Coordinates of C-alpha atoms and ligand atoms in Angstrom, one line a residue:
M43 CA 161.6 68.0 302.2
P44 CA 159.5 66.2 299.7
L45 CA 157.2 69.0 298.5
S46 CA 154.8 69.5 295.7
A47 CA 155.1 72.3 293.1
D48 CA 151.4 73.2 293.5
P49 CA 150.8 76.6 292.0
I50 CA 147.7 77.2 294.1
L51 CA 149.0 78.4 297.5
P52 CA 146.7 78.3 300.5
P53 CA 145.7 81.8 301.7
P54 CA 147.1 83.0 305.1
S55 CA 144.9 83.8 308.1
P56 CA 144.0 87.5 308.6
E57 CA 146.6 87.8 311.4
A58 CA 149.3 86.2 309.3
A59 CA 148.4 88.4 306.3
D60 CA 148.7 91.5 308.6
H61 CA 152.1 90.3 309.9
S62 CA 153.3 89.9 306.3
R63 CA 152.0 93.4 305.4
R64 CA 154.0 94.9 308.3
L65 CA 157.2 93.2 307.2
A66 CA 156.6 94.3 303.6
E67 CA 156.2 97.9 304.8
H68 CA 159.5 97.6 306.8
I69 CA 161.3 96.3 303.7
A70 CA 159.8 99.0 301.6
G71 CA 161.1 101.6 304.0
E72 CA 164.6 100.2 303.7
I73 CA 164.4 100.2 299.9
V74 CA 163.5 103.9 300.0
A75 CA 166.2 104.7 302.5
A76 CA 168.8 102.9 300.4
G77 CA 168.0 105.0 297.3
D78 CA 165.2 102.9 295.8
W79 CA 167.2 99.6 295.3
I80 CA 168.5 96.9 297.6
P81 CA 170.3 93.7 296.5
F82 CA 168.3 90.5 296.7
S83 CA 170.6 89.3 299.5
R84 CA 169.4 92.2 301.7
Y85 CA 165.8 91.6 300.8
M86 CA 166.2 87.9 301.8
E87 CA 168.0 88.9 305.0
L88 CA 165.1 91.1 306.0
A89 CA 162.4 88.7 304.9
L90 CA 163.9 85.9 306.9
Y91 CA 165.7 87.6 309.8
A92 CA 164.3 91.1 310.4
P93 CA 164.1 91.3 314.3
G94 CA 160.6 90.2 315.5
M95 CA 159.2 90.1 311.9
G96 CA 161.3 87.8 309.6
Y97 CA 160.3 84.3 308.8
Y98 CA 162.8 82.8 311.2
S99 CA 162.7 85.6 313.8
A100 CA 159.0 85.6 314.3
G101 CA 156.8 82.9 315.9
S102 CA 155.1 81.0 313.0
R103 CA 155.4 77.2 312.9
K104 CA 157.9 76.3 310.3
F105 CA 158.9 72.6 310.8
G106 CA 156.9 69.5 310.5
E107 CA 153.6 68.5 308.9
S108 CA 151.8 71.6 310.2
G109 CA 154.5 74.0 309.1
D110 CA 156.1 74.8 305.7
F111 CA 158.7 72.0 305.3
V112 CA 160.1 68.9 306.9
T113 CA 163.8 68.4 307.5
A114 CA 165.7 65.1 308.0
P115 CA 165.7 65.2 311.9
E116 CA 162.0 65.7 311.8
I117 CA 161.4 62.8 309.4
S118 CA 163.2 60.1 311.4
P119 CA 165.2 59.8 314.7
M120 CA 167.6 57.5 312.7
F121 CA 169.2 60.7 311.2
G122 CA 170.2 61.8 314.7
K123 CA 171.2 58.3 315.7
C124 CA 173.6 58.0 312.8
L125 CA 175.1 61.4 313.6
G126 CA 175.4 60.2 317.2
L127 CA 177.6 57.3 316.0
Q128 CA 179.7 59.8 314.0
A129 CA 179.8 62.2 317.0
R130 CA 181.2 59.5 319.2
Q131 CA 184.1 58.8 316.9
I132 CA 185.0 62.5 316.8
L133 CA 184.6 63.1 320.5
E134 CA 186.7 60.0 321.3
T135 CA 189.4 61.4 319.1
V136 CA 189.5 65.0 320.3
G137 CA 187.1 65.4 323.2
G138 CA 185.3 68.7 323.7
D139 CA 181.9 70.0 322.8
I140 CA 179.2 69.6 320.1
L141 CA 178.3 72.9 318.4
E142 CA 175.1 72.8 316.3
L143 CA 174.4 75.7 313.9
G144 CA 170.7 76.5 313.3
P145 CA 169.2 73.8 315.4
G146 CA 165.6 74.6 314.2
S147 CA 163.0 72.8 316.4
G148 CA 165.8 71.2 318.4
A149 CA 164.9 67.7 317.1
L150 CA 168.5 66.8 316.1
A151 CA 170.0 68.1 319.3
A152 CA 167.5 66.0 321.3
E153 CA 168.2 62.8 319.3
L154 CA 172.0 63.3 319.3
F155 CA 172.2 64.1 323.0
A156 CA 169.9 61.2 323.9
D157 CA 172.1 58.8 321.9
L158 CA 175.4 60.0 323.4
K159 CA 173.9 59.9 326.9
E160 CA 172.7 56.3 326.4
Q161 CA 176.3 55.4 325.4
G162 CA 177.8 57.3 328.4
K163 CA 179.7 59.5 325.9
L164 CA 178.2 63.0 326.5
P165 CA 180.1 66.0 325.2
D166 CA 181.4 68.6 327.7
R167 CA 178.7 71.0 326.4
Y168 CA 176.1 71.0 323.7
L169 CA 176.4 74.5 322.1
L170 CA 173.6 75.9 320.0
L171 CA 174.0 78.9 317.7
E172 CA 170.6 80.0 316.7
V173 CA 169.8 83.4 315.2
S174 CA 166.1 83.2 315.8
P175 CA 164.9 84.2 319.4
D176 CA 161.7 82.3 318.8
L177 CA 163.4 79.1 317.8
R178 CA 165.8 79.4 320.7
E179 CA 162.8 79.3 323.1
R180 CA 161.3 76.3 321.3
Q181 CA 164.7 74.5 321.5
R182 CA 165.1 75.4 325.2
A183 CA 161.6 74.1 326.0
L184 CA 162.1 70.8 324.2
L185 CA 165.5 70.1 325.6
A186 CA 164.5 71.1 329.2
Q187 CA 161.6 68.7 329.0
R188 CA 163.6 65.8 327.5
F189 CA 166.7 66.3 329.7
P190 CA 165.7 68.1 332.9
D191 CA 168.9 66.9 334.7
D192 CA 171.3 67.9 331.9
I193 CA 169.8 71.2 330.7
G194 CA 172.9 72.9 332.2
R195 CA 175.0 71.3 329.5
F196 CA 173.1 73.1 326.7
V197 CA 174.5 76.6 326.1
W198 CA 173.0 79.0 323.6
L199 CA 175.5 81.3 321.7
D200 CA 175.1 84.6 320.0
A201 CA 178.0 84.2 317.7
L202 CA 180.6 81.6 316.7
P203 CA 183.0 80.9 319.6
A204 CA 186.6 82.1 319.1
R205 CA 187.9 78.5 319.6
I206 CA 186.1 75.2 319.0
R207 CA 187.1 71.7 319.9
G208 CA 184.9 68.7 319.1
M209 CA 182.2 68.3 316.5
V210 CA 180.2 71.0 314.6
I211 CA 177.0 70.0 312.9
A212 CA 174.8 72.1 310.6
N213 CA 171.8 70.6 308.8
E214 CA 170.0 72.8 306.2
V215 CA 171.6 76.0 307.4
L216 CA 173.8 77.1 304.5
D217 CA 170.8 77.1 302.1
V218 CA 169.1 79.8 304.2
V219 CA 172.1 82.1 304.5
P220 CA 171.3 85.2 302.3
F221 CA 172.9 84.9 298.9
A222 CA 173.3 87.2 295.9
L223 CA 171.4 86.7 292.7
I224 CA 173.7 87.1 289.7
F225 CA 172.2 87.7 286.3
R226 CA 174.2 87.6 283.1
H227 CA 172.1 89.5 280.6
R228 CA 173.3 90.1 277.0
G229 CA 176.8 89.2 278.2
E230 CA 176.9 91.8 281.0
I231 CA 177.1 90.5 284.6
L232 CA 174.5 92.2 286.9
E233 CA 173.3 91.8 290.4
R234 CA 169.6 91.2 290.8
G235 CA 168.0 93.6 293.3
V236 CA 164.6 94.6 294.5
V237 CA 162.7 97.9 293.9
L238 CA 159.2 99.2 294.8
T239 CA 156.6 99.7 292.2
E240 CA 152.9 100.5 292.5
A241 CA 152.1 96.8 292.2
G242 CA 154.6 95.9 295.0
F243 CA 158.2 94.6 295.0
A244 CA 159.8 94.0 291.6
W245 CA 163.1 92.9 290.2
D246 CA 165.7 95.4 289.0
D247 CA 169.3 94.6 287.9
A248 CA 172.3 96.7 288.6
R249 CA 176.0 96.8 287.6
I250 CA 178.3 95.1 290.1
P251 CA 181.3 97.2 291.3
E252 CA 184.7 95.6 291.2
G253 CA 185.1 93.4 294.2
D254 CA 184.6 89.9 295.6
L255 CA 181.1 89.4 294.2
L256 CA 182.1 90.3 290.6
R257 CA 185.3 88.3 290.8
R258 CA 183.3 85.2 292.0
A259 CA 180.6 85.7 289.4
R260 CA 183.2 85.9 286.6
T261 CA 184.8 82.6 287.9
V262 CA 181.6 80.5 288.2
L263 CA 179.5 81.6 285.2
P264 CA 179.7 79.1 282.4
P265 CA 181.4 80.4 279.2
G266 CA 179.2 82.2 276.7
E267 CA 177.1 85.4 276.6
Y268 CA 173.6 83.8 276.9
D269 CA 171.3 84.9 279.7
Y270 CA 172.0 83.0 282.9
L271 CA 170.6 83.5 286.4
T272 CA 172.3 82.0 289.4
E273 CA 173.4 82.5 293.0
V274 CA 176.6 83.2 294.8
N275 CA 176.7 82.8 298.6
L276 CA 179.6 84.8 299.9
A277 CA 178.0 85.1 303.4
G278 CA 177.8 81.3 303.6
E279 CA 181.4 80.9 302.6
A280 CA 182.4 83.5 305.2
L281 CA 180.6 81.5 307.9
V282 CA 182.4 78.3 306.9
R283 CA 185.8 80.1 306.7
T284 CA 185.4 81.7 310.1
L285 CA 184.3 78.3 311.6
S286 CA 187.2 76.6 310.0
R287 CA 189.6 79.2 311.5
S288 CA 188.1 78.7 315.0
L289 CA 188.3 75.0 314.9
E290 CA 191.3 73.9 317.0
A291 CA 190.7 70.2 316.7
G292 CA 187.7 68.2 315.5
A293 CA 185.4 68.0 312.6
A294 CA 182.5 70.1 311.1
I295 CA 179.8 68.4 309.2
F296 CA 177.5 70.4 306.8
I297 CA 174.5 68.6 305.3
D298 CA 172.4 70.4 302.7
Y299 CA 171.0 70.1 299.2
G300 CA 173.4 71.2 296.6
F301 CA 176.1 70.2 294.1
P302 CA 179.7 70.7 293.4
E303 CA 180.5 73.7 291.3
R304 CA 180.6 71.8 288.0
E305 CA 177.0 70.8 288.4
Y306 CA 175.8 73.9 290.1
Y307 CA 176.9 76.3 287.4
H308 CA 176.0 73.8 284.6
P309 CA 175.2 75.6 281.3
Q310 CA 171.7 74.2 281.4
R311 CA 170.9 75.4 285.0
S312 CA 170.3 78.8 283.6
M313 CA 167.4 79.8 285.9
G314 CA 169.2 79.3 289.2
T315 CA 168.0 77.4 292.2
L316 CA 166.1 80.0 294.3
R317 CA 163.1 78.2 295.9
C318 CA 160.5 79.4 298.3
H319 CA 158.7 77.0 300.7
Y320 CA 155.2 77.6 301.9
R321 CA 152.9 75.0 303.5
H322 CA 154.7 72.1 301.8
R323 CA 154.6 73.7 298.4
F324 CA 157.5 75.3 296.6
H325 CA 157.5 78.0 294.1
G326 CA 159.9 80.7 292.8
D327 CA 158.4 84.0 293.9
P328 CA 160.2 85.5 296.9
F329 CA 157.8 88.5 296.9
F330 CA 154.9 86.2 297.9
L331 CA 153.9 86.9 301.5
P332 CA 157.3 87.9 302.9
G333 CA 157.7 86.7 306.5
L334 CA 155.4 83.7 305.9
Q335 CA 157.6 81.6 303.6
D336 CA 161.1 80.3 303.6
M337 CA 163.6 81.2 300.9
T338 CA 166.5 78.9 299.9
A339 CA 169.0 78.1 297.3
H340 CA 171.1 75.0 296.7
V341 CA 174.6 75.0 298.2
D342 CA 177.8 75.2 296.1
F343 CA 179.8 72.7 298.0
T344 CA 183.0 73.4 296.1
A345 CA 182.9 77.0 297.3
M346 CA 182.2 75.8 300.9
G347 CA 185.1 73.3 300.7
D348 CA 187.4 76.1 299.4
A349 CA 186.3 78.3 302.3
A350 CA 187.1 75.5 304.8
E351 CA 190.6 75.1 303.4
Q352 CA 191.2 78.8 303.5
G353 CA 190.4 78.6 307.2
G354 CA 193.1 76.0 307.6
A355 CA 191.0 72.8 307.8
E356 CA 191.3 69.8 305.5
I357 CA 188.5 68.2 303.7
L358 CA 187.6 64.9 305.5
G359 CA 184.8 63.8 303.1
F360 CA 182.1 64.7 300.6
T361 CA 179.4 62.3 299.6
T362 CA 175.6 62.0 299.4
Q363 CA 173.4 61.8 302.4
A364 CA 172.4 58.3 301.6
Y365 CA 176.0 57.1 301.5
F366 CA 176.9 59.0 304.6
L367 CA 174.0 57.5 306.7
I368 CA 174.6 54.0 305.4
S369 CA 178.3 54.3 306.1
S370 CA 177.5 55.6 309.6
G371 CA 175.6 52.4 310.4
L372 CA 172.0 53.1 309.4
A373 CA 171.2 49.5 308.3
A374 CA 172.1 48.0 311.6
L375 CA 170.3 50.7 313.5
V376 CA 167.1 50.1 311.5
S377 CA 167.1 46.3 311.8
G378 CA 168.3 46.5 315.4
G379 CA 169.5 42.9 314.9
D380 CA 165.9 41.8 315.2
P381 CA 164.5 39.7 312.3
N382 CA 160.9 40.2 313.5
M383 CA 160.2 43.8 312.7
T384 CA 157.7 45.5 314.9
L385 CA 155.2 48.0 313.5
S386 CA 157.2 51.0 314.8
R387 CA 160.3 49.5 313.1
L388 CA 158.4 49.3 309.9
K389 CA 157.3 52.9 310.2
A390 CA 160.9 53.8 310.9
T391 CA 161.8 52.0 307.7
S392 CA 159.5 54.0 305.5
A393 CA 160.8 57.2 307.1
V394 CA 164.3 56.0 306.5
H395 CA 163.4 55.4 302.9
R396 CA 162.8 59.2 302.6
L397 CA 166.2 59.9 303.9
I398 CA 168.1 57.7 301.5
S399 CA 166.0 57.2 298.4
P400 CA 167.6 58.8 295.4
S401 CA 164.2 60.3 294.4
E402 CA 163.7 62.0 297.8
M403 CA 166.6 63.2 299.9
G404 CA 169.3 60.6 299.4
E405 CA 171.1 62.0 296.4
L406 CA 170.3 65.7 296.3
F407 CA 171.4 66.1 299.9
K408 CA 175.2 66.0 300.3
V409 CA 177.5 65.8 303.3
L410 CA 180.7 67.9 303.5
A411 CA 183.1 67.3 306.4
F412 CA 186.2 69.2 307.2
G413 CA 188.4 69.3 310.2
K414 CA 191.7 69.5 312.0
G415 CA 193.6 66.8 314.0
I416 CA 191.5 63.9 312.8
D417 CA 193.8 61.2 311.3
S418 CA 191.5 58.3 310.7
P419 CA 188.7 58.4 308.1
L420 CA 185.4 59.6 309.5
L421 CA 182.9 56.8 310.0
G422 CA 180.3 58.4 307.7
F423 CA 182.8 58.3 304.8
Q424 CA 184.6 55.0 305.5
S425 CA 182.5 52.9 303.1
A426 CA 180.8 55.8 301.3
R427 CA 181.3 56.5 297.6
P428 CA 183.5 59.6 297.6
M429 CA 182.6 62.5 295.4
A430 CA 184.9 65.0 293.9
L431 CA 184.5 68.7 294.9
K432 CA 186.5 69.8 292.0
L433 CA 187.1 68.7 288.4
S434 CA 190.4 66.7 288.0
P435 CA 192.6 67.7 285.1
D436 CA 191.4 64.5 283.2
D437 CA 187.7 65.4 283.5
Ligands
SAM556 C1 165.9 75.2 307.4 S1 166.2 75.5 309.1 C2 167.0 74.0 309.6 C3 166.8 73.6 311.0 C4 167.4 72.4 311.6 N1 168.8 72.3 311.4 C5 166.8 71.1 310.9 O1 167.5 70.4 310.3 O2 165.6 70.9 311.1 C6 167.5 76.7 309.2 C7 168.0 77.1 310.6 O3 169.2 77.8 310.4 C8 169.2 79.0 311.3 N2 170.1 79.9 310.8 C9 170.1 80.7 309.7 N3 171.2 81.4 309.6 C10 172.0 81.1 310.5 C11 173.4 81.4 310.9 N4 174.1 82.3 310.2 N5 173.9 80.8 312.0 C12 173.2 79.9 312.7 N6 171.9 79.6 312.4 C13 171.4 80.1 311.3 C14 167.7 79.3 311.2 O4 167.3 80.2 312.2 C15 167.1 77.9 311.4 O5 167.1 77.4 312.7

């Protein structure tokens, strides 16, 4: 994460600019075919996942210092080690596999697997659900190089399995699942969509037919008639609900930036949370170089918790990333019981600071866990400050 809001964005190479132009033409073709308007969620889906062209489907470098953003597993191996401790507890309780959604570069899979191997507690299989063919290849190359003798345990999936036993982990996945933009304008609830103009893509708002999206928008929008722009992520909720239904026994852990509903749809957050990431800068223009930048929104964890419960799982915990990592045993991992810190330990300490500092990822990032057949409190929540997903009647 930590990014700067620099309005001066570096220009792309001629090849990258060509790539973006081809994707923009593809999206333009779809807008025309759809009757000159597509919802923003479809624009985002094409910009990120259009086969061979979208930001995640094509081959540009996204993660790390030379990419567009840095995620927790890329910042420090301690993130994966803490999840390794949590994984051990879950696997000792229910056995089975680890399923990782959206493994990105494969850094978390590598760290988690190495940690479990060292402890002699390997899962039956390490399943990876990755929508991007390019990222799958990168993950396969990294894991084959790190674990040549165990590569057979890694299995790539095209869809969620019908039944899951074990631990599910998803870091920064829900924020890139295409969401709808909802705009209340002069009291009327509209869906923000994309049209073509001579100058390129532009916003255009349309009435929302009766259905799930309108029902949800009516529920979450703060009272009043003032203009208010926000997001609703029905596809993310559907993913969580399906996963929860498929979970026979075990726990799923979702880590992402976001808030419970009361903070997400706060009256003052009237401009929404849509954010584009390009070369370690962020800005709010999703029409800038489609295919070369990421698009995200914060996660409404109350909606995700509800979806998990609808799928039959119970909520096992909700807290900040900092509390989760510390409760999982971060401090002992960093000190390693050694009072004389080596240089590499010191470096690890400054990376760890990024993971837990309130001004970086520690507070904005939250951890939601849900599961079935887990009776003891999960390690990552045992000494963590619990947070409420919903307002209590006294609030
Ligand atoms: C921001 S990256 C995070 C990568 C990695 N988890 C990390 O922490 O570095 C988002 C990842 O989610 C994947 N993804 C997006 N939608 C997905 C879905 N519906 N199911 C599984 N993976 C998905 C993307 O292809 C990408 O690998």
